[in-house]
CSV table of C-alpha atoms in Angstrom, one decimal:
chain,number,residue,atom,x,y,z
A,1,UNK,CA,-51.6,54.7,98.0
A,2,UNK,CA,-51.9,57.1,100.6
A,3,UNK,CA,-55.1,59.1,101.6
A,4,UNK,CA,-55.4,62.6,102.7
A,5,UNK,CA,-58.7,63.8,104.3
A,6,UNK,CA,-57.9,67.3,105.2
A,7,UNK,CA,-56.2,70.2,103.4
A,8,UNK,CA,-55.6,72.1,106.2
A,9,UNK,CA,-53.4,69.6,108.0
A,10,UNK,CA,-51.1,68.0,105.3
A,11,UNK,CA,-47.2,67.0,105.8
A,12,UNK,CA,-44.8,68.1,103.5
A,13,UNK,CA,-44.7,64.7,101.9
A,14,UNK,CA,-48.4,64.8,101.4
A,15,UNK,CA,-48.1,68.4,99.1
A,16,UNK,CA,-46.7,68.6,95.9
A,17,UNK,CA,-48.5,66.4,93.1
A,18,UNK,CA,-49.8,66.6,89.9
A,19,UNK,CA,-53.7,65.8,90.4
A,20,UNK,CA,-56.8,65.0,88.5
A,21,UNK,CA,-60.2,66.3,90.1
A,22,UNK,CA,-63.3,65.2,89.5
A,23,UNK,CA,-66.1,63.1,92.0
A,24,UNK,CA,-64.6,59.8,90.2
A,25,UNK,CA,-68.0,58.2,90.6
A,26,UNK,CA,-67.4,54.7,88.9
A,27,UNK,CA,-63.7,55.6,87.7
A,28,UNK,CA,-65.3,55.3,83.9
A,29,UNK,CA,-63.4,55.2,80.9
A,30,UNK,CA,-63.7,59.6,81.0
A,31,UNK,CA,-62.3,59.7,84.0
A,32,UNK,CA,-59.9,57.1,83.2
A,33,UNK,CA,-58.1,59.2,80.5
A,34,UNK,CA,-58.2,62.6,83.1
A,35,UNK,CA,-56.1,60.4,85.0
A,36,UNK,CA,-53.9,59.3,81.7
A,37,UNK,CA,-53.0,63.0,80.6
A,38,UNK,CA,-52.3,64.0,84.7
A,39,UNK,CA,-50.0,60.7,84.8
A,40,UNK,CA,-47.9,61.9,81.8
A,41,UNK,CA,-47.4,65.2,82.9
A,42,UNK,CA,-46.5,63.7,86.9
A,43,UNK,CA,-43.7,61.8,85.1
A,44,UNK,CA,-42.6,64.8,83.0
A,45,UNK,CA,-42.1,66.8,86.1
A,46,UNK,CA,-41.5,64.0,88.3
A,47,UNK,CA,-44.4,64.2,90.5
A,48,UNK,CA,-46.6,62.2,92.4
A,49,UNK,CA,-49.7,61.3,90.5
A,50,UNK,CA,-53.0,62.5,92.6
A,51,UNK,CA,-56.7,62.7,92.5
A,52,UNK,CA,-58.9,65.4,94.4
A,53,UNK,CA,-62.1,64.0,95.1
A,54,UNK,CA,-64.4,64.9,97.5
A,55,UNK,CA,-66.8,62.5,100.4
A,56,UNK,CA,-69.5,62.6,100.7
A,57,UNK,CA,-70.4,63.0,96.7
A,58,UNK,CA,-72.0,66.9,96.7
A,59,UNK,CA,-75.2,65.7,94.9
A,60,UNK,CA,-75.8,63.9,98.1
A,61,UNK,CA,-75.3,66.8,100.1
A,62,UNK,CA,-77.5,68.8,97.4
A,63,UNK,CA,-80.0,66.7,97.4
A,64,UNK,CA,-79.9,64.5,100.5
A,65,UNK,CA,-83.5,63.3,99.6
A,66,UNK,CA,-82.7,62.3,96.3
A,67,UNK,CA,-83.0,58.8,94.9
A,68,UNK,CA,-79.1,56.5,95.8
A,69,UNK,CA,-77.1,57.5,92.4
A,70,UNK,CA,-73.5,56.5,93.5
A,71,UNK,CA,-72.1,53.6,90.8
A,72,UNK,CA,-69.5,52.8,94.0
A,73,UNK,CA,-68.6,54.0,97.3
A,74,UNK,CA,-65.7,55.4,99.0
A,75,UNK,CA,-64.0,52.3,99.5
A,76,UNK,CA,-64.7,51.0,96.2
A,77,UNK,CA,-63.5,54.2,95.0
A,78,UNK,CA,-60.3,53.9,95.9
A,79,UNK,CA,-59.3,50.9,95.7
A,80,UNK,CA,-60.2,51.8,92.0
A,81,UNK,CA,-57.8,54.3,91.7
A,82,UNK,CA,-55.0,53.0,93.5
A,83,UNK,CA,-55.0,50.1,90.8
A,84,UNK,CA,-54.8,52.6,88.0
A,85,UNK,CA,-51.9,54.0,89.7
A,86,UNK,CA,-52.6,56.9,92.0
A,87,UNK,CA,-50.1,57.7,94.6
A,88,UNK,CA,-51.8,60.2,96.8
A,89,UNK,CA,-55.6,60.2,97.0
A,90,UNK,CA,-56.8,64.1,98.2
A,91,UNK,CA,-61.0,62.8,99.4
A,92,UNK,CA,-61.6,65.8,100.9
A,93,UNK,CA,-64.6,66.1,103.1
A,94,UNK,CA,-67.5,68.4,101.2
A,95,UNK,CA,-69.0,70.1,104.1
A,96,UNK,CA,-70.5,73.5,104.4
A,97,UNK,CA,-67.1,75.0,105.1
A,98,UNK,CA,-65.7,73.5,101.6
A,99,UNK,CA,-68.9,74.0,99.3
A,100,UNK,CA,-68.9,78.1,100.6
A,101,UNK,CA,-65.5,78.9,99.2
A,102,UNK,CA,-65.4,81.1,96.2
A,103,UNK,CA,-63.3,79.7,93.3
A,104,UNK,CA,-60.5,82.0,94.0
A,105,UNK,CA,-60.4,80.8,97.4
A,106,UNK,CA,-60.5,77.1,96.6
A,107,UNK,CA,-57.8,77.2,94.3
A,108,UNK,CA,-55.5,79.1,96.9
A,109,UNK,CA,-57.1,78.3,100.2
A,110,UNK,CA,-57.2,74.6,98.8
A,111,UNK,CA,-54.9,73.7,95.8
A,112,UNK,CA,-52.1,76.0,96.4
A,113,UNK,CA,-51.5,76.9,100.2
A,114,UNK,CA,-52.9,73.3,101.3
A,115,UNK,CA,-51.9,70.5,99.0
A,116,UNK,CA,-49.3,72.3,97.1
A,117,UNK,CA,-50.6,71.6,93.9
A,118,UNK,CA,-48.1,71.4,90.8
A,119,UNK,CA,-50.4,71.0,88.4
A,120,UNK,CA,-54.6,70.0,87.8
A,121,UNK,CA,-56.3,68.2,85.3
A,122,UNK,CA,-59.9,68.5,84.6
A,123,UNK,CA,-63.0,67.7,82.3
A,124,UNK,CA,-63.5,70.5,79.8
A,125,UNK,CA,-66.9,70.8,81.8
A,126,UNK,CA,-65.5,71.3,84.9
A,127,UNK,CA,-67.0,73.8,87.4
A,128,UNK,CA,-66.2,75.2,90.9
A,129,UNK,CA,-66.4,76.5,94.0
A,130,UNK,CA,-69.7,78.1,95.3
A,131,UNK,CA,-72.5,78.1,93.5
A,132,UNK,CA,-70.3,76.1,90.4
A,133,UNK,CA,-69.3,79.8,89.5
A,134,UNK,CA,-65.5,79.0,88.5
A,135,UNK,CA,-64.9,77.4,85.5
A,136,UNK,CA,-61.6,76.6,83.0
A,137,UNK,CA,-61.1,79.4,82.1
A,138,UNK,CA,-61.2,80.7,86.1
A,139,UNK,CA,-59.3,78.3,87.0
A,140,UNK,CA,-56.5,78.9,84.2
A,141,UNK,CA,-56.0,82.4,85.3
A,142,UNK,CA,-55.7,81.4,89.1
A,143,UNK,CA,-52.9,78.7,87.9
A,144,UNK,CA,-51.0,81.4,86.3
A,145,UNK,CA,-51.4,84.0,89.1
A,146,UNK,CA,-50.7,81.6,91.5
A,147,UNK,CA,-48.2,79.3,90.4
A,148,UNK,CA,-49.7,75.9,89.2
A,149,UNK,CA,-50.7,74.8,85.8
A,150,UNK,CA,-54.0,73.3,84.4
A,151,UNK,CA,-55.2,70.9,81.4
A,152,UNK,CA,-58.4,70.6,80.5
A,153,UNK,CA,-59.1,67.2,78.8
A,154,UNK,CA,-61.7,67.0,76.0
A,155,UNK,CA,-65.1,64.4,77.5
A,156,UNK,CA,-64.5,61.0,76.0
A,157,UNK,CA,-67.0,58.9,73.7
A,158,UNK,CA,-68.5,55.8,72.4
A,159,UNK,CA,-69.1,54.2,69.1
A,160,UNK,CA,-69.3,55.6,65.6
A,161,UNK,CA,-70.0,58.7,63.9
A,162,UNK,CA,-73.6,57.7,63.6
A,163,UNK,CA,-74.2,56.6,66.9
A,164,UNK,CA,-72.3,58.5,69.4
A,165,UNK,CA,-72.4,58.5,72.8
A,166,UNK,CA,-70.9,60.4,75.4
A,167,UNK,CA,-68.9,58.0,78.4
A,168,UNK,CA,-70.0,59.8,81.4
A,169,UNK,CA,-71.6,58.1,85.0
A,170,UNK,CA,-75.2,59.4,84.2
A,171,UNK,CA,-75.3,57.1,80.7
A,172,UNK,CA,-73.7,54.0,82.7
A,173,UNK,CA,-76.6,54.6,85.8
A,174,UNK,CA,-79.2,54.7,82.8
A,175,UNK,CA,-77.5,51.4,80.7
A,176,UNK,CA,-77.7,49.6,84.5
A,177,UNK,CA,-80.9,50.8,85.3
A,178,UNK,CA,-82.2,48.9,82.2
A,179,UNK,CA,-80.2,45.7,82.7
A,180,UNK,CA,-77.7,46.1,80.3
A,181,UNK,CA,-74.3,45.5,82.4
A,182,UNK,CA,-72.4,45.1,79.0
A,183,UNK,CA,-73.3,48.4,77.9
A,184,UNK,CA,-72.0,50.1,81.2
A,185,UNK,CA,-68.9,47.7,81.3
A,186,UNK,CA,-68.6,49.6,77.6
A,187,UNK,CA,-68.3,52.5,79.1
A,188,UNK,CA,-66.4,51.5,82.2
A,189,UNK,CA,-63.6,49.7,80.9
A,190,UNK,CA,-64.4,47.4,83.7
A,191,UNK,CA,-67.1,45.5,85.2
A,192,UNK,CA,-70.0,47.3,87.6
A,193,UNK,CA,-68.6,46.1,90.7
A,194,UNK,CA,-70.8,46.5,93.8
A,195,UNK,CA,-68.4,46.4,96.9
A,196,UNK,CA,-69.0,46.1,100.7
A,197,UNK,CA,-69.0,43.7,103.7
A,198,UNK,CA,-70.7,40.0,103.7
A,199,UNK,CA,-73.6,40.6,106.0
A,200,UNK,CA,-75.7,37.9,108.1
A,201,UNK,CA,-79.2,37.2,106.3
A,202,UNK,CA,-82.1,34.7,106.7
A,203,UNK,CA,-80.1,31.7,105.4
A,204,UNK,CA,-83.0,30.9,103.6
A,205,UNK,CA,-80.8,30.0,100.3
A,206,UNK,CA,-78.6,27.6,102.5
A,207,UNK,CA,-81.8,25.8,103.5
A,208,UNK,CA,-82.4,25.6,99.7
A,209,UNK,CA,-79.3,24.5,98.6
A,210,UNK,CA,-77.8,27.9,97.5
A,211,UNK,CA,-75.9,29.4,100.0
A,212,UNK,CA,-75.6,33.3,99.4
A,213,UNK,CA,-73.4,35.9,100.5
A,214,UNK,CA,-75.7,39.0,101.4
A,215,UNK,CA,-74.7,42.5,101.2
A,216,UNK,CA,-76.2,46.1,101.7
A,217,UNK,CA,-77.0,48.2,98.7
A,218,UNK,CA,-77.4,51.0,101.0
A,219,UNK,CA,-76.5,54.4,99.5
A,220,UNK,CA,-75.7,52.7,96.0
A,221,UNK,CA,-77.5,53.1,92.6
A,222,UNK,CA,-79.9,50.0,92.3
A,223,UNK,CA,-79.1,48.5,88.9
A,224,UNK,CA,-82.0,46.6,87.3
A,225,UNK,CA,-83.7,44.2,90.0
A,226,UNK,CA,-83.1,40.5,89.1
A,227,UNK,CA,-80.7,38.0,88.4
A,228,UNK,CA,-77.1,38.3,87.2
A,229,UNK,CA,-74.4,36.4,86.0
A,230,UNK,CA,-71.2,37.7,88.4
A,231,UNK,CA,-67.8,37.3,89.0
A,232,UNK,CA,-66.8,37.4,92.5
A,233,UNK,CA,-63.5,38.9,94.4
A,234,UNK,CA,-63.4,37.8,97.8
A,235,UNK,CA,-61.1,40.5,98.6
A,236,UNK,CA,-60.5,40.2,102.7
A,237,UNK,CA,-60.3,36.6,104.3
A,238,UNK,CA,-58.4,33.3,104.1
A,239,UNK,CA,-60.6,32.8,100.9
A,240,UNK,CA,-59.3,36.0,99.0
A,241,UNK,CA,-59.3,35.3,95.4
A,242,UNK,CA,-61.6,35.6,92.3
A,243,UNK,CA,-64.9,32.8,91.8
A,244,UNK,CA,-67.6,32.8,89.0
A,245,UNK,CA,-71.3,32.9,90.4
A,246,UNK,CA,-75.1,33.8,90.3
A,247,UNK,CA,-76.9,36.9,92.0
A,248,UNK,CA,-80.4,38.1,93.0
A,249,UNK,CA,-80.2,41.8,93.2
A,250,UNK,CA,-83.2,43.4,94.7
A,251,UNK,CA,-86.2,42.6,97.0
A,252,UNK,CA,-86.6,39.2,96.7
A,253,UNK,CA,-90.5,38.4,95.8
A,254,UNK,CA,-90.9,35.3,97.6
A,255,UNK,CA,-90.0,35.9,101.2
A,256,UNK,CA,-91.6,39.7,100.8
A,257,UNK,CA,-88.4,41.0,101.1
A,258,UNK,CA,-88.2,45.0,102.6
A,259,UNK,CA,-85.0,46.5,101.3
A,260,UNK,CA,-83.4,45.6,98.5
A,261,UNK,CA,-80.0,43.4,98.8
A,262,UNK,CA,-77.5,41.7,96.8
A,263,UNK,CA,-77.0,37.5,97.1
A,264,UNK,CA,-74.8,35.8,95.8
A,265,UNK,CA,-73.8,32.2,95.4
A,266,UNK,CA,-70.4,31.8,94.6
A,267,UNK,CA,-69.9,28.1,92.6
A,268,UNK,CA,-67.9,25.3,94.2
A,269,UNK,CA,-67.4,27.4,97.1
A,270,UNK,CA,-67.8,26.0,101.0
A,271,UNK,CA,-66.2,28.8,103.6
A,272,UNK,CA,-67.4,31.2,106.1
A,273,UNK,CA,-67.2,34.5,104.8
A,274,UNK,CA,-69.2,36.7,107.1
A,275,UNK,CA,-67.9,40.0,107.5
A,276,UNK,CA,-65.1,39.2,104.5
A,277,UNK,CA,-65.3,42.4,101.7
A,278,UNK,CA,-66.6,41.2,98.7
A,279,UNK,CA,-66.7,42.6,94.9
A,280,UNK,CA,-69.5,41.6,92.7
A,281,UNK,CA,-68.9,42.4,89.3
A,282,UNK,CA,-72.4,42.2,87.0
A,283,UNK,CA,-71.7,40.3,83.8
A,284,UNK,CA,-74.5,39.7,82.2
A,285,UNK,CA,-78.5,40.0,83.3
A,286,UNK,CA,-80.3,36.8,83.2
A,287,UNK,CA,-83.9,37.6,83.8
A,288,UNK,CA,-86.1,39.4,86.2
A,289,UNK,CA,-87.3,38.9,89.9
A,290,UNK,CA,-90.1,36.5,90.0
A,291,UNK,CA,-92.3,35.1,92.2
A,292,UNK,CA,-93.2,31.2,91.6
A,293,UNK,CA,-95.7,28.8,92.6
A,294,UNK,CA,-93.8,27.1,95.8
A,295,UNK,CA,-90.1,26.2,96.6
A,296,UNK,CA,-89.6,23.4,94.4
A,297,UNK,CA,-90.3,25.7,91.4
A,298,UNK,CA,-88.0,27.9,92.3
A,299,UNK,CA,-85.1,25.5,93.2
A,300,UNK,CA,-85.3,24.1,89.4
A,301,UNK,CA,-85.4,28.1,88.6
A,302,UNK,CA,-82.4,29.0,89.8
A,303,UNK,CA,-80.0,25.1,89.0
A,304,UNK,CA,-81.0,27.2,85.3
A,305,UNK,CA,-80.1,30.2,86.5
A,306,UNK,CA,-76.7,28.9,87.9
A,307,UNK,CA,-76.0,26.8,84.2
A,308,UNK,CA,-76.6,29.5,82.6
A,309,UNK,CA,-74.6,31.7,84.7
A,310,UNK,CA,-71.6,28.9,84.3
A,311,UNK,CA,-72.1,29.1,80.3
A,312,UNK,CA,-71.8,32.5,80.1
A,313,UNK,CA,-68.8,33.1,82.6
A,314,UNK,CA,-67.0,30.0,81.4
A,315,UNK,CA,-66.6,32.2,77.7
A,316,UNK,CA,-65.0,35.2,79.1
């Protein structure tokens, strides 16, 4: 998959696709079938398939002081999307310059004179350009003045008539905000995966017994704080592969932890993987973060922890 950064400084080979767009913020299941309906109409034309997204994610630039919302990172993002296919990835930097153009202006300033745009796909809700003032309809009318064409695709739901829910990243933060990785999954069409770099801890679960690989949560939507049943991509390394294993996510009670991380133990494992890129996909929540009365306590915690972790992965 290639990656473009910049609209204004594209090579021929980079213009010309047929592109969803959207901030593709977990790749869920709505998203999922934007991409479905701009795939079949790249292969009806015989285009590259494409996705305009934007970095950093404007809520964050909206509302810098806001509480970490983001169900994955750029990274995670895309190698998301290139595994559903994408050919050209437009991430296009949302800075002051970006978020000030009128609608008109995005879609010819943008779509049409920088990426050569064939053809959009969007969410029947979608909005744009400054101060969200374009909208489908907008956005129709440009594609016919200007030369591109535009599909909007109906939001996607959940479940039956009685109990409908609409797929969209706000109801999977709120199912993993209350534990319920299942629920999200649901809605996915994947596991929540929390991706990043193996970072160097305290090593204070190799002293008992439970090696862990740490990583940051930084800038990531905390999911329910406690711990999870996972399955584990070691995707970077001599090790790369899958592995089953149990995690602690959050601050980590009895060593007074500051910032919340992610630990993991990976079963029948025994490799250095510092600095390896890992993907933790939550499986199932176990139980909460607690603090016990002294080591020992807490070793016989988590061997249950782990069996139970084993029973549970060992059905999928």
């Amino acid at each position: 998959m290639q990656i473009v950064r910049d609209y204004q400084f594209v090579t021929e080979s980079d213009r010309g696709a047929v592109a969803a767009i959207g901030n593709f913020d977990g790749v869920h299941l709505g998203h999922q079938a934007v991409l479905d309906i701009a795939r079949a109409e790249a292969k009806r034309i015989g285009a590259p398939l494409g996705v305009i997204t934007f970095e950093p994610h404007p809520r964050q630039v909206f509302a810098p002081d806001g509480p970490d919302f983001r169900l994955s990172g750029s990274a995670a993002r895309a190698n998301r999307l290139e595994k559903l296919g994408v050919e050209k990835l437009y991430e296009l930097a949302f800075n002051p310059s970006l978020s000030g153009l009128s609608p008109r202006d995005f879609a010819e300033k943008v779509l049409v004179q920088g990426l050569g745009i064939r053809h959009v796909v969007v969410g029947s809700d979608f909005h744009f350009g400054k101060g969200r003032a374009g909208d489908i309809e907008t956005l129709r009318a440009f594609g016919a003045e200007l030369g591109f064409g535009v599909t909007a695709a109906e939001l996607v739901h959940k479940g039956d008539r009685k109990a409908d829910i609409e797929i969209s990243s706000t109801a999977i933060r709120g199912a993993l905000r209350e534990g319920k990785p299942r629920e999200a999954a649901a809605m996915l069409g994947h596991w929540h995966r929390i991706e990043g770099k193996v970072i160097s801890g305290f090593q204070r679960g190799r002293e008992l017994g439970f090696p862990t690989a740490n990583m940051s949560l930084d800038g990531l939507l905390k999911p329910k704080f406690g711990v999870y049943a996972v399955l584990v991509d070691i995707l970077t390394g001599p090790s790369k592969g899958r592995y089953h294993g149990a995690a602690s996510l959050g601050m980590r009670p009895m060593f007074d932890g500051e910032e919340p991380n992610l630990e993991t133990f990976i079963f029948d494992f025994r490799a250095d993987i510092y600095g390896c890129i890992l993907s933790i996909g939550l499986v199932d929540y176990l139980r909460p973060e607690l603090k016990f009365d002294g080591l020992p306590a807490l070793i016989e915690q988590m061997d249950k922890d782990c069996a139970e972790a084993r029973r549970i992965l060992d059905a999928l």
